Short mmCIF file of C-alpha atoms and ligand atoms in Angstrom, two decimals:
data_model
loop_
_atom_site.label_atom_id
_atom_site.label_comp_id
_atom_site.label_asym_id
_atom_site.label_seq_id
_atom_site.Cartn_x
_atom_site.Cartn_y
_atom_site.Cartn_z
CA UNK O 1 -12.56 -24.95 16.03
CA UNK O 2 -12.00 -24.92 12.22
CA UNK O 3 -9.35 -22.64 10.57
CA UNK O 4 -10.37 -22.97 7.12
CA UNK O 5 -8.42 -21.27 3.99
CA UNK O 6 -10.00 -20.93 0.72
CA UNK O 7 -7.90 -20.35 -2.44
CA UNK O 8 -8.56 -20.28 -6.16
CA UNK O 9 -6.74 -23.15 -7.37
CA UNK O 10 -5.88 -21.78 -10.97
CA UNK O 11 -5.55 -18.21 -12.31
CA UNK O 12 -7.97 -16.42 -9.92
CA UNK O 13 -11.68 -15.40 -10.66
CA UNK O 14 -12.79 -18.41 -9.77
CA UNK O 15 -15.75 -17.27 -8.33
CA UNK O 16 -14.29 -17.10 -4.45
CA UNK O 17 -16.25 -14.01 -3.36
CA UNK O 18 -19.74 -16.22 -3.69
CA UNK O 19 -17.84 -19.17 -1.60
CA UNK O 20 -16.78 -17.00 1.29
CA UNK O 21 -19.77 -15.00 1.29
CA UNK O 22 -21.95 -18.89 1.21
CA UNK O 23 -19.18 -20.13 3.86
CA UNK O 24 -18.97 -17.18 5.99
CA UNK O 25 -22.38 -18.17 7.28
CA UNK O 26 -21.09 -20.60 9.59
CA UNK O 27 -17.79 -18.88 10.32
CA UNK O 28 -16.88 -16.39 13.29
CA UNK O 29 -14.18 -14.43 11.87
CA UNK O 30 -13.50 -13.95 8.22
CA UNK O 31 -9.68 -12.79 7.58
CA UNK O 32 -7.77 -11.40 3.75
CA UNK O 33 -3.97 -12.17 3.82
CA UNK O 34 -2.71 -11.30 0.52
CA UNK O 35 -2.84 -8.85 -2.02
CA UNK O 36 -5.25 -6.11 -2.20
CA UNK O 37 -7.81 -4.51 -4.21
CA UNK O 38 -6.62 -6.24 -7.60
CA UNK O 39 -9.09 -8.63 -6.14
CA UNK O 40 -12.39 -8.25 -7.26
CA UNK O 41 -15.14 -10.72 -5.62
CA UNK O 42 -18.50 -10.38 -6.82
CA UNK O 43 -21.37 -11.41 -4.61
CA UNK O 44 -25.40 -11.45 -5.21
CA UNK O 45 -27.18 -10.76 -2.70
CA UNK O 46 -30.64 -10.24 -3.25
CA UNK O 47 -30.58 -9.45 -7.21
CA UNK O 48 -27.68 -6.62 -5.94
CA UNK O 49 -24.15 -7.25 -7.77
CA UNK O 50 -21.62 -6.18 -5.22
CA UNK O 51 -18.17 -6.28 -5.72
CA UNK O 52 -15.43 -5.95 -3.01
CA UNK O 53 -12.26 -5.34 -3.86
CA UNK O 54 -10.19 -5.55 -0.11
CA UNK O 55 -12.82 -5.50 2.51
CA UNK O 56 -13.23 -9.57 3.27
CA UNK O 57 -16.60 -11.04 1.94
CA UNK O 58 -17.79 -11.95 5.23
CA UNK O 59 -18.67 -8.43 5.71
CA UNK O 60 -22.17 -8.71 4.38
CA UNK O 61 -23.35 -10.97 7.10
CA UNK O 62 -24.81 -10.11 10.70
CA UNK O 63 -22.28 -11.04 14.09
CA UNK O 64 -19.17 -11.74 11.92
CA UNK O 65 -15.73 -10.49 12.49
CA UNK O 66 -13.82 -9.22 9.29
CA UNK O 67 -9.96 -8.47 9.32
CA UNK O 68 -7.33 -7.75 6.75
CA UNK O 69 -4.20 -9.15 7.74
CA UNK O 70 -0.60 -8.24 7.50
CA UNK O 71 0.09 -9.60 4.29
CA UNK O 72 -2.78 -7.54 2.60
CA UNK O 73 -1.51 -3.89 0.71
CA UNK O 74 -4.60 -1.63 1.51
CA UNK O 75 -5.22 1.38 -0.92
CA UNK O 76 -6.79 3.57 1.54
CA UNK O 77 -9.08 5.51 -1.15
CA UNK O 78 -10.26 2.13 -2.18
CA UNK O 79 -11.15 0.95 1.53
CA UNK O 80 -13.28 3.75 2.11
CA UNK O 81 -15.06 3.78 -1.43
CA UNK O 82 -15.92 0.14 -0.36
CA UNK O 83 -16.92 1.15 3.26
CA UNK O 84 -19.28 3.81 1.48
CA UNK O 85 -21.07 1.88 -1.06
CA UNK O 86 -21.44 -0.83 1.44
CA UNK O 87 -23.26 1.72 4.13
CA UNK O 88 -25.50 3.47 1.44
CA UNK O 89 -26.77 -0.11 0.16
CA UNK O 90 -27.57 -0.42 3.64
CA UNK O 91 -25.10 -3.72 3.62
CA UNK O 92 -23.39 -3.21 6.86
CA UNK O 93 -24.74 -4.84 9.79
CA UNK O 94 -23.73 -2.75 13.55
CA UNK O 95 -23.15 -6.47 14.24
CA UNK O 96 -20.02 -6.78 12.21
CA UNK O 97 -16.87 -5.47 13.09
CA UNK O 98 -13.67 -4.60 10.53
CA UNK O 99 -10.15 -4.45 11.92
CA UNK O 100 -7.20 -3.84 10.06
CA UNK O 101 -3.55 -4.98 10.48
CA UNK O 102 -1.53 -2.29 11.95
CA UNK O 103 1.28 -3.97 9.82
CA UNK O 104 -0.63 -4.13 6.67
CA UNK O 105 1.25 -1.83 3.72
CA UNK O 106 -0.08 1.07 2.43
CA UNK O 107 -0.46 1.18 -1.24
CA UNK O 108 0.71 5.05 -1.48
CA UNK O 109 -0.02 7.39 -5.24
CA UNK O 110 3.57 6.76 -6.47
CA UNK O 111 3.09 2.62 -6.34
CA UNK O 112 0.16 3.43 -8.62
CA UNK O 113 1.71 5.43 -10.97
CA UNK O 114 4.80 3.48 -11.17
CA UNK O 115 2.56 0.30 -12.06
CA UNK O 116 0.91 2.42 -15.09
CA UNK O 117 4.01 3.63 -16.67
CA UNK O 118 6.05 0.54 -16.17
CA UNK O 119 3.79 -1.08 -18.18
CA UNK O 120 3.70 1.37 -20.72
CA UNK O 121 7.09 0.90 -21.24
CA UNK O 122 8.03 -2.80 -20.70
CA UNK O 123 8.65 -4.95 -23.44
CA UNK O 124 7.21 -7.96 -21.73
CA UNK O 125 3.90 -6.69 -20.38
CA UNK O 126 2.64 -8.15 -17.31
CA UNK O 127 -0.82 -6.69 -17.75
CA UNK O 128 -1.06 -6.10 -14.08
CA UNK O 129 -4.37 -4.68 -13.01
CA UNK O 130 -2.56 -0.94 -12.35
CA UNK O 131 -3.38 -0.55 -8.76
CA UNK O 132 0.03 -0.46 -7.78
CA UNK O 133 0.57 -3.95 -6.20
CA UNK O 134 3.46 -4.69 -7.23
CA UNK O 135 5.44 -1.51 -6.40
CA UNK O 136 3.74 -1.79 -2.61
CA UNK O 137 4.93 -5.21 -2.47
CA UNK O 138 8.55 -4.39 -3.73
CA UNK O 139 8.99 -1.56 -1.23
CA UNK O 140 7.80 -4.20 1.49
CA UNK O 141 10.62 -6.38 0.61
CA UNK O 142 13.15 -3.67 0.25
CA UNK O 143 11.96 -1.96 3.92
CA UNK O 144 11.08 1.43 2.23
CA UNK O 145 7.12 0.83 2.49
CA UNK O 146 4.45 2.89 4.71
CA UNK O 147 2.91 0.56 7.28
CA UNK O 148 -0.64 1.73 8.46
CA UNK O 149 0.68 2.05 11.75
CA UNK O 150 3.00 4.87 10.54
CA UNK O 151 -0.76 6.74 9.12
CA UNK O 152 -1.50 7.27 12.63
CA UNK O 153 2.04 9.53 13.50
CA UNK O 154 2.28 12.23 11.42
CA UNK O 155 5.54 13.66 12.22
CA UNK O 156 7.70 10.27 11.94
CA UNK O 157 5.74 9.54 8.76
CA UNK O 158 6.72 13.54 7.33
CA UNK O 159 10.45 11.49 8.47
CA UNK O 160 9.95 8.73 6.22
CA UNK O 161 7.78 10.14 3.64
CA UNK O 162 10.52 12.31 2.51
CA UNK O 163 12.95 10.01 2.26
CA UNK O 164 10.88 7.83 0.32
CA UNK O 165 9.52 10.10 -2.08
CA UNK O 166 12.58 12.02 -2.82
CA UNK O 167 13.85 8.45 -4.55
CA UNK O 168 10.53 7.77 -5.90
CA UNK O 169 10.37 11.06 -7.92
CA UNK O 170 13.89 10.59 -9.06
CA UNK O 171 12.59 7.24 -10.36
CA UNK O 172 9.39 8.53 -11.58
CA UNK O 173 10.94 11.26 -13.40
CA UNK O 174 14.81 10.23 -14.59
CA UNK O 175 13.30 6.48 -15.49
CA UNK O 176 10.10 6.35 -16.19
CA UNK O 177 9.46 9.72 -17.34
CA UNK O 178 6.62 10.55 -15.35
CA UNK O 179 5.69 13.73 -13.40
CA UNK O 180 6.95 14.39 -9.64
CA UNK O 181 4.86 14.02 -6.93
CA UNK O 182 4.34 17.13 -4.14
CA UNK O 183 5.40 16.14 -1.01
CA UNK O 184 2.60 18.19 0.84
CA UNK O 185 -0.51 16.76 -1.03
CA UNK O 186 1.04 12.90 -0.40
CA UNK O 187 1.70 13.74 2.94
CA UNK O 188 -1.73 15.68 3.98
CA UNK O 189 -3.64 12.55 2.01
CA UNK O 190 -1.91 9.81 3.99
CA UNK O 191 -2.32 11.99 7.64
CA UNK O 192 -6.00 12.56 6.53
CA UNK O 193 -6.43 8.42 5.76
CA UNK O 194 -4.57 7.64 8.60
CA UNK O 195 -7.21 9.75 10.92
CA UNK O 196 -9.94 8.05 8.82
CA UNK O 197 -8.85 4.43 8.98
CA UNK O 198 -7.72 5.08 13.00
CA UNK O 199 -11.02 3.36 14.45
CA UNK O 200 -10.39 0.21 12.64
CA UNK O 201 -6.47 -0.61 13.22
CA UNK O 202 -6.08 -3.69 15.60
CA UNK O 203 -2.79 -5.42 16.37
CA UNK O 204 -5.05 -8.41 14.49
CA UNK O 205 -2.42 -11.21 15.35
CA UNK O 206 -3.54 -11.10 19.04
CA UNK O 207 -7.27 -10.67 17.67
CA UNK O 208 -6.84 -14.01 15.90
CA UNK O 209 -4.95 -15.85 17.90
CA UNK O 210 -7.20 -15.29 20.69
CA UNK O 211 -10.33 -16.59 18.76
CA UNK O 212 -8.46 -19.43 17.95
CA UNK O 213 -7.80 -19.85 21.94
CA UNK O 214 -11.90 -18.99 22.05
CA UNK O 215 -12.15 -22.01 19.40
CA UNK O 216 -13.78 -19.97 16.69
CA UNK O 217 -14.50 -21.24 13.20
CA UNK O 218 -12.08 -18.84 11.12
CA UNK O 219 -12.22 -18.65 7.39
CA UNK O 220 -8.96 -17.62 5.32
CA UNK O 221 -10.34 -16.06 1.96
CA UNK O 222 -7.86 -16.35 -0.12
CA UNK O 223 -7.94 -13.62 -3.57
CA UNK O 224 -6.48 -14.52 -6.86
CA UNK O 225 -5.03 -18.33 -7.95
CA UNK O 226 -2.40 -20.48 -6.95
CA UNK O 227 -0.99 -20.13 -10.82
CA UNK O 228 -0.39 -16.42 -10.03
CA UNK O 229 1.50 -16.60 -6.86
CA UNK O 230 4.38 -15.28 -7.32
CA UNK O 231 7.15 -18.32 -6.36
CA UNK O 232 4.50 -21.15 -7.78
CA UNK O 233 2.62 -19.78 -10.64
CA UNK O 234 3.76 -18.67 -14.67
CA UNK O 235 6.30 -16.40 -13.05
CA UNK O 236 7.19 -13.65 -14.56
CA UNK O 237 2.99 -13.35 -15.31
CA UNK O 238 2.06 -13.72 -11.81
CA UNK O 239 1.14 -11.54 -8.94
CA UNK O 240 3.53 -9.76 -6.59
CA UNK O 241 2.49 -12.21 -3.20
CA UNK O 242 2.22 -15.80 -2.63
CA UNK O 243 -1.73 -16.58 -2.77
CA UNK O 244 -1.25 -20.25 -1.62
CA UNK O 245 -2.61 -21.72 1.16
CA UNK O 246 0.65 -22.11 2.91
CA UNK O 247 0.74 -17.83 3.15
CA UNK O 248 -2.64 -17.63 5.24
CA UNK O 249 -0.55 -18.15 8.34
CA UNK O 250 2.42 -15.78 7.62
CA UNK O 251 -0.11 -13.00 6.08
CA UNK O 252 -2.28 -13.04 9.47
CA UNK O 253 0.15 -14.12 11.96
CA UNK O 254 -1.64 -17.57 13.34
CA UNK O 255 0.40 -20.46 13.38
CA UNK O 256 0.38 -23.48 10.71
CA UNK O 257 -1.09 -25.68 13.50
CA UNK O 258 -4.68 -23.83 13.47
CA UNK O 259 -5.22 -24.52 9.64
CA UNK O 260 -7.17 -27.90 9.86
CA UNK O 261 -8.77 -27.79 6.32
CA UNK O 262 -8.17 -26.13 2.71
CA UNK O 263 -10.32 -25.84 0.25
CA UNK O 264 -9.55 -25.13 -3.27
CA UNK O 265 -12.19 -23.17 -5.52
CA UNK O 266 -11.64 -24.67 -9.20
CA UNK O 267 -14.10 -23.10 -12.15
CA UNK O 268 -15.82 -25.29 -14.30
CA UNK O 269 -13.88 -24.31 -17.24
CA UNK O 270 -10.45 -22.19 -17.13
CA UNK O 271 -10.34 -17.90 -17.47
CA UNK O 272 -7.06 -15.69 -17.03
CA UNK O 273 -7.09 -12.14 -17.48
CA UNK O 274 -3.30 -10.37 -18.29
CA UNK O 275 -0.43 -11.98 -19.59
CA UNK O 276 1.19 -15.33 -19.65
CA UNK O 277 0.54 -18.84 -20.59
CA UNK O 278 -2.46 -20.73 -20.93
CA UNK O 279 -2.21 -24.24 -22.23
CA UNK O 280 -6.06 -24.42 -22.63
CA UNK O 281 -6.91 -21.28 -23.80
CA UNK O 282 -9.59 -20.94 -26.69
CA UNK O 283 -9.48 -18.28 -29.23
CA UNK O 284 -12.97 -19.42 -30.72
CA UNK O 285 -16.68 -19.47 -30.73
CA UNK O 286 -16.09 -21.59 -27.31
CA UNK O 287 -13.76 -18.82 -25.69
CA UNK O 288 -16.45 -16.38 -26.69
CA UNK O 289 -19.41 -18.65 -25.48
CA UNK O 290 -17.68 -19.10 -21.70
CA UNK O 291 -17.29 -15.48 -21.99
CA UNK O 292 -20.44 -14.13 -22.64
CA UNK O 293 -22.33 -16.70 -20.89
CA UNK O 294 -19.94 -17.05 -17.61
CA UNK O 295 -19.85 -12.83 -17.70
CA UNK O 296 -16.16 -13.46 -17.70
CA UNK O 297 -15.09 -9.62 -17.47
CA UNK O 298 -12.67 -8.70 -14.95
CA UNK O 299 -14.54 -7.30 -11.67
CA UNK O 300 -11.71 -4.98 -11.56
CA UNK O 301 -10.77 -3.61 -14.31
CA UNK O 302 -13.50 -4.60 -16.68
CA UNK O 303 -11.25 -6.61 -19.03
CA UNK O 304 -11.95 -8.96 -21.35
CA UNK O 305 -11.24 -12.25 -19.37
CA UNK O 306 -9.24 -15.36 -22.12
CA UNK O 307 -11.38 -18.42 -21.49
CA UNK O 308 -11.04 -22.24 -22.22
CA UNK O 309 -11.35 -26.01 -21.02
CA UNK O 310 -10.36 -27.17 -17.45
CA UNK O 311 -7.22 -27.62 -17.10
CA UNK O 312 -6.80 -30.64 -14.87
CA UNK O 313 -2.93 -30.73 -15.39
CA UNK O 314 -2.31 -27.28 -13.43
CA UNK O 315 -5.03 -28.01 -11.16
CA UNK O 316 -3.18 -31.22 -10.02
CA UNK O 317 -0.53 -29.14 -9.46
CA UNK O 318 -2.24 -26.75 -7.20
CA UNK O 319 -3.98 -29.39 -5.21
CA UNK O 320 -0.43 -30.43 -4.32
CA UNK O 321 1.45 -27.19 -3.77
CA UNK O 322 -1.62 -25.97 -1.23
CA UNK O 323 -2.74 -29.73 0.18
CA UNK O 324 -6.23 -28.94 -1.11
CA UNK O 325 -8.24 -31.49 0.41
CA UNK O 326 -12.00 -30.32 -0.60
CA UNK O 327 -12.89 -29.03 -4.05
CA UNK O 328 -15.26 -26.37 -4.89
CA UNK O 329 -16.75 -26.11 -8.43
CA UNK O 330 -18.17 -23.14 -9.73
CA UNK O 331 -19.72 -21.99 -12.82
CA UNK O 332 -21.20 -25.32 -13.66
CA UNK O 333 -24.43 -23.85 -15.04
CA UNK O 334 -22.21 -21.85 -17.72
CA UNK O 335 -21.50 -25.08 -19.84
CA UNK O 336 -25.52 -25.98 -19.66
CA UNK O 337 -25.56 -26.04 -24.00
CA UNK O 338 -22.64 -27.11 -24.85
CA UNK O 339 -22.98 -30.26 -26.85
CA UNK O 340 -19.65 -31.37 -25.97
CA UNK O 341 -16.97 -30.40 -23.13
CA UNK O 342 -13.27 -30.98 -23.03
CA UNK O 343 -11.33 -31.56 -20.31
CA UNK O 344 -7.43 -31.03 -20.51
CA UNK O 345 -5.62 -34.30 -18.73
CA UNK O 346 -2.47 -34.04 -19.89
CA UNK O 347 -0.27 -31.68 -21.97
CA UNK O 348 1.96 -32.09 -25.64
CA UNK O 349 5.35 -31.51 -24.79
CA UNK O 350 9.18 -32.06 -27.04
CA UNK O 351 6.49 -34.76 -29.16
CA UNK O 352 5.73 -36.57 -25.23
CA UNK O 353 2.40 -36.62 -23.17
CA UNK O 354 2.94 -35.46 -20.11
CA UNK O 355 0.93 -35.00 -16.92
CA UNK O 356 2.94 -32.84 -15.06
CA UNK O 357 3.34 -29.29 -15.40
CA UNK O 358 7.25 -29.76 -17.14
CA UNK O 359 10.21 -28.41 -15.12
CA UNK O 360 10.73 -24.89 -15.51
CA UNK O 361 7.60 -23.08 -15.48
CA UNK O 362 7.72 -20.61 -18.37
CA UNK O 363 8.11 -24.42 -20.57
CA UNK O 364 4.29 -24.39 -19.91
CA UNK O 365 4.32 -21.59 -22.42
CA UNK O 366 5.12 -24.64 -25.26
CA UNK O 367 2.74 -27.16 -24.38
CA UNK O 368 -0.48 -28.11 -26.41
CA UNK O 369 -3.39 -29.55 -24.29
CA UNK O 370 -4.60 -33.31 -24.52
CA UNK O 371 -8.01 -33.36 -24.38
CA UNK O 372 -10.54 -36.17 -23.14
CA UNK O 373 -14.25 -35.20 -24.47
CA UNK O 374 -17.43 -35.36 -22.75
CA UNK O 375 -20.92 -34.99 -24.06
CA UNK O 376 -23.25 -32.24 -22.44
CA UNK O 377 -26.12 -31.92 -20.48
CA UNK O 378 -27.87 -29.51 -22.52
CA UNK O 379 -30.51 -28.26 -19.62
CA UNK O 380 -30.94 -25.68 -17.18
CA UNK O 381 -29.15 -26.89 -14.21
CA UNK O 382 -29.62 -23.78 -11.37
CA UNK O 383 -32.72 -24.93 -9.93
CA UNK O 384 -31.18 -28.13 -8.97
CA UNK O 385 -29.95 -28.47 -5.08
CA UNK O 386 -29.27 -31.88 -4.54
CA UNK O 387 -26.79 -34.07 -6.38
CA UNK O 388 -28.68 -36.78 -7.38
CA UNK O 389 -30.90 -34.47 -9.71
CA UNK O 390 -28.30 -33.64 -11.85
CA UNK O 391 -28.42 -34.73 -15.49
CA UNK O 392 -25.96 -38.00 -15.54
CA UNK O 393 -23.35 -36.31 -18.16
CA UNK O 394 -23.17 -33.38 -15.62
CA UNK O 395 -22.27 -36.25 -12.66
CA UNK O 396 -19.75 -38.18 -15.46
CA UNK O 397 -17.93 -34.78 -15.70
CA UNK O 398 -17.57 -34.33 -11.80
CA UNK O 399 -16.68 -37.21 -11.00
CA UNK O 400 -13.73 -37.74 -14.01
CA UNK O 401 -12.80 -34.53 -12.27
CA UNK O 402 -13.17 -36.07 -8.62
CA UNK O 403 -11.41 -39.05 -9.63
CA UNK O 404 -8.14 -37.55 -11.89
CA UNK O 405 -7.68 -35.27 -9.04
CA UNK O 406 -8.15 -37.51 -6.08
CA UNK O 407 -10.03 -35.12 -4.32
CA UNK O 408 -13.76 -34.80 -3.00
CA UNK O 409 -16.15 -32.02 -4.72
CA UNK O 410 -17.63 -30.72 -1.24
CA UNK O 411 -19.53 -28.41 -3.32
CA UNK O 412 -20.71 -27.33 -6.72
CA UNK O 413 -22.23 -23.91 -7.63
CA UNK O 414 -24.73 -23.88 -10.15
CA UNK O 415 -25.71 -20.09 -10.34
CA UNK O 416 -24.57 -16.61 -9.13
CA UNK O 417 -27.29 -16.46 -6.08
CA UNK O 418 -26.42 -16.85 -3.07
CA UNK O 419 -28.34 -20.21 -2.85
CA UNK O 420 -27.72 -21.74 -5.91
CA UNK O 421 -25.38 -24.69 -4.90
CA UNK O 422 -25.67 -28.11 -4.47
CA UNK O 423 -23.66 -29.21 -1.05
CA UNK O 424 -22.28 -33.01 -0.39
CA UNK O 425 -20.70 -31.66 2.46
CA UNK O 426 -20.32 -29.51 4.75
CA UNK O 427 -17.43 -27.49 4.47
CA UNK O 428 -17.64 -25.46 8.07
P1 LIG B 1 -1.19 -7.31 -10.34
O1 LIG B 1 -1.63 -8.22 -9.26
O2 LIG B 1 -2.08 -6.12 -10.52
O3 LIG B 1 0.26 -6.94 -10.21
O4 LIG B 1 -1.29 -8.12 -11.72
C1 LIG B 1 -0.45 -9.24 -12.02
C2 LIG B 1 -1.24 -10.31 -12.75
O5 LIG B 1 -2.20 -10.89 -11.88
C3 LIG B 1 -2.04 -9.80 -13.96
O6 LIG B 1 -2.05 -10.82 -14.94
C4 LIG B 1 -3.43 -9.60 -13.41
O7 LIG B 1 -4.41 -9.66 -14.40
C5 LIG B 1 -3.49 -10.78 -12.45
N1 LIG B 1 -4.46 -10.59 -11.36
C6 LIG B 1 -4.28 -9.82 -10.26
N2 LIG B 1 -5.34 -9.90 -9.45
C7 LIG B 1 -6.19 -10.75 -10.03
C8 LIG B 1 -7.47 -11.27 -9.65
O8 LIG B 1 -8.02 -10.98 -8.59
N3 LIG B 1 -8.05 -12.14 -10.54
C9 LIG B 1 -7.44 -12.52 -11.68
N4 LIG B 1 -6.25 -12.07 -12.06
C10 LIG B 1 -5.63 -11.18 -11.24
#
């Protein structure tokens, strides 16, 4: 039995979706356990782009189980857009089944709205992706959210519903300045989701725990980056859940002890989208090159994603905080003509070098990358499956990578096919 979790080991969009989806091959049950359809992983599967936004990746293969955990916020709307596309592309195999945490949170209109107009109005602009994330994640915390359980009982939901929305509108309205919301159209939109996600709700902690009695290979896919969880990334520009490895147990309910490997899922080069800090970020012809060449738009929201050099400082970092002990690169084939390729290895800091992210995370914000230079390869890589084919300045760069982070590269991805990898070893 392997319980395997898979995280993006800097600011998310590191190219996950095409991991899982690879990974999931070998795995029995594939299970989400944070965060919700800011995600965007985008899979190619026979020359078809398909992104999924909550449903796990796993759900494009034949005989696999797929489950959204607890710790997932599930816009309804969203989950059955994705169930849709997926059934008229013909992508959903009888053989696959989809069960859903009865104690998942519902991402309801208000959290939506509220994310919009918050933004409008803050002063330091998060540049959240607007699904309403962080307002379903608050109302967890604070014991005023709507569990999909309570979808499937109408007249304790009318209960809390009205409750819930009478403070919301007063928010909406008095605060934010936003229109109110009817309490019959919320309330016949969540009754009519909760008859339409009914089939698929599973009390999914005795699902998973009894595949790990059954010894199955389970695969943790993990969506955004470690520097976006909300306790360990560039807080206050992170996400509103913890998207380290550490929160695959408490977001699906299977005990630390089942987790036996973690692998972390590091880009080639570094891209955030929103807010925040980015030590290595390049505003020049090289930003715009990883851009345009790496198709570095957000799957979600179609923004313009801020690209630069690896940033082996933070990545160090995120090895440690999640006890990453396989790497994944992906994106290698995006630096094929570059003549040269930095790689950050420490950071400028009060006129030191340092190689530790320094103490207080928002000091990130005034450190200037130290850069070590390597030459590039300057060749068409994707073809390549085995190791030993690739051009030597393409195996230097790996392996200062390999080496700085003391960590094994299980894996490298050289193209946005399915098969375009090169494996050292197996990961499942
Ligand atoms: P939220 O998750 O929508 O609240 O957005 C908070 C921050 O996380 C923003 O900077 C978003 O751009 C970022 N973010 C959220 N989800 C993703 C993702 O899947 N990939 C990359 N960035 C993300």
């Amino acid at each position: 039995m392997s319980g395997i979790v898979l995280i993006g080991a800097q600011w998310g969009d590191e190219g996950k979706g095409k991991i899982v989806d690879f990974l999931a091959e070998n795995a029995d049950v594939i299970v989400r356990f944070q965060g919700g359809n800011n995600a965007g992983h985008t899979l190619v599967v026979k020359d078809k782009k398909i992104i999924l936004h909550l449903i796990p990746s796993g759900i494009l293969r034949e005989n696999k189980v797929c489950i959204i955990g607890n710790g997932v916020v599930i816009d309804p709307g969203v989950l059955f857009k994705e169930l849709k596309v997926l059934t008229e592309n013909g992508l959903l195999s009888k053989s696959t089944s989809l069960y859903i945490s009865s104690s998942a949170h519902v991402i309801m209109p208000y959290h939506k709205l509220i994310d919009t107009l918050r933004e409008n109005i803050a002063v330091t602009k998060i540049g959240t992706t607007g699904r309403g994330i962080g307002p379903a994640y608050e109302d967890k915390v604070s014991r005023a959210g709507i569990r999909v359980a309570d979808l499937l009982y109408p007249e304790l939901l009318k209960e809390k519903l009205k409750t819930i929305l009478e403070e919301k509108n007063l928010y909406i309205t008095k605060v934010l300045g936003g229109d109110p919301f009817d309490f019959s159209t919320v309330f016949e939109e969540s009754v009519r989701f909760g008859e339409m996600i009914k089939p698929y709700v599973a009390d999914t902690v005795e699902h998973l725990n009894k595949y790990i009695r059954e010894r199955k290979n389970i695969l943790f896919e993990g969506a955004q980056g470690t520097m976006l969880d909300v306790d360990h990334g560039t807080y206050p520009f992170v996400t509103s859940s913890n998207t380290v490895a550490g929160n695959a147990s408490i977001g699906s309910g299977v005990p630390i002890s089942a987790i036996n490997k973690i692998v972390g899922v590091v880009k080639a080069y570094t891209t955030r989208v929103g807010n925040g800090p980015f030590p290595t970020e390049e505003k020049s012809s090289i930003g715009d090159y990883l851009r345009e060449k790496g198709g570095e738009y957000g799957a979600t929201t179609g923004r313009p994603r801020r690209c630069g050099w690896i940033d082996l400082v933070s990545l160090r970092r995120a090895i440690m905080i999640n006890g990453i002990d396989r790497i994944v690169i992906t994106k290698l084939d995006v630096l094929n003509e570059l003549d040269n390729i930095k790689v950050c290895v420490g950071y400028k800091y009060q006129n030191k070098e340092i190689e530790t992210i320094p103490f207080g995370l928002n000091q990130i914000e005034v450190c200037t990358p130290v850069y070590r230079e390597f030459k590039g390869w300057k060749k068409n890589i994707s073809h390549i499956r085995d190791g030993i084919d690739l051009p030597v300045e393409a195996k230097d760069y790996l392996k200062f990578i390999e080496d700085y982070l003391e960590t094994k590269i299980a894996m490298v991805s050289v193209g946005a096919e399915r098969n375009e990898n090169i494996v050292f070893e197996n990961i499942i």
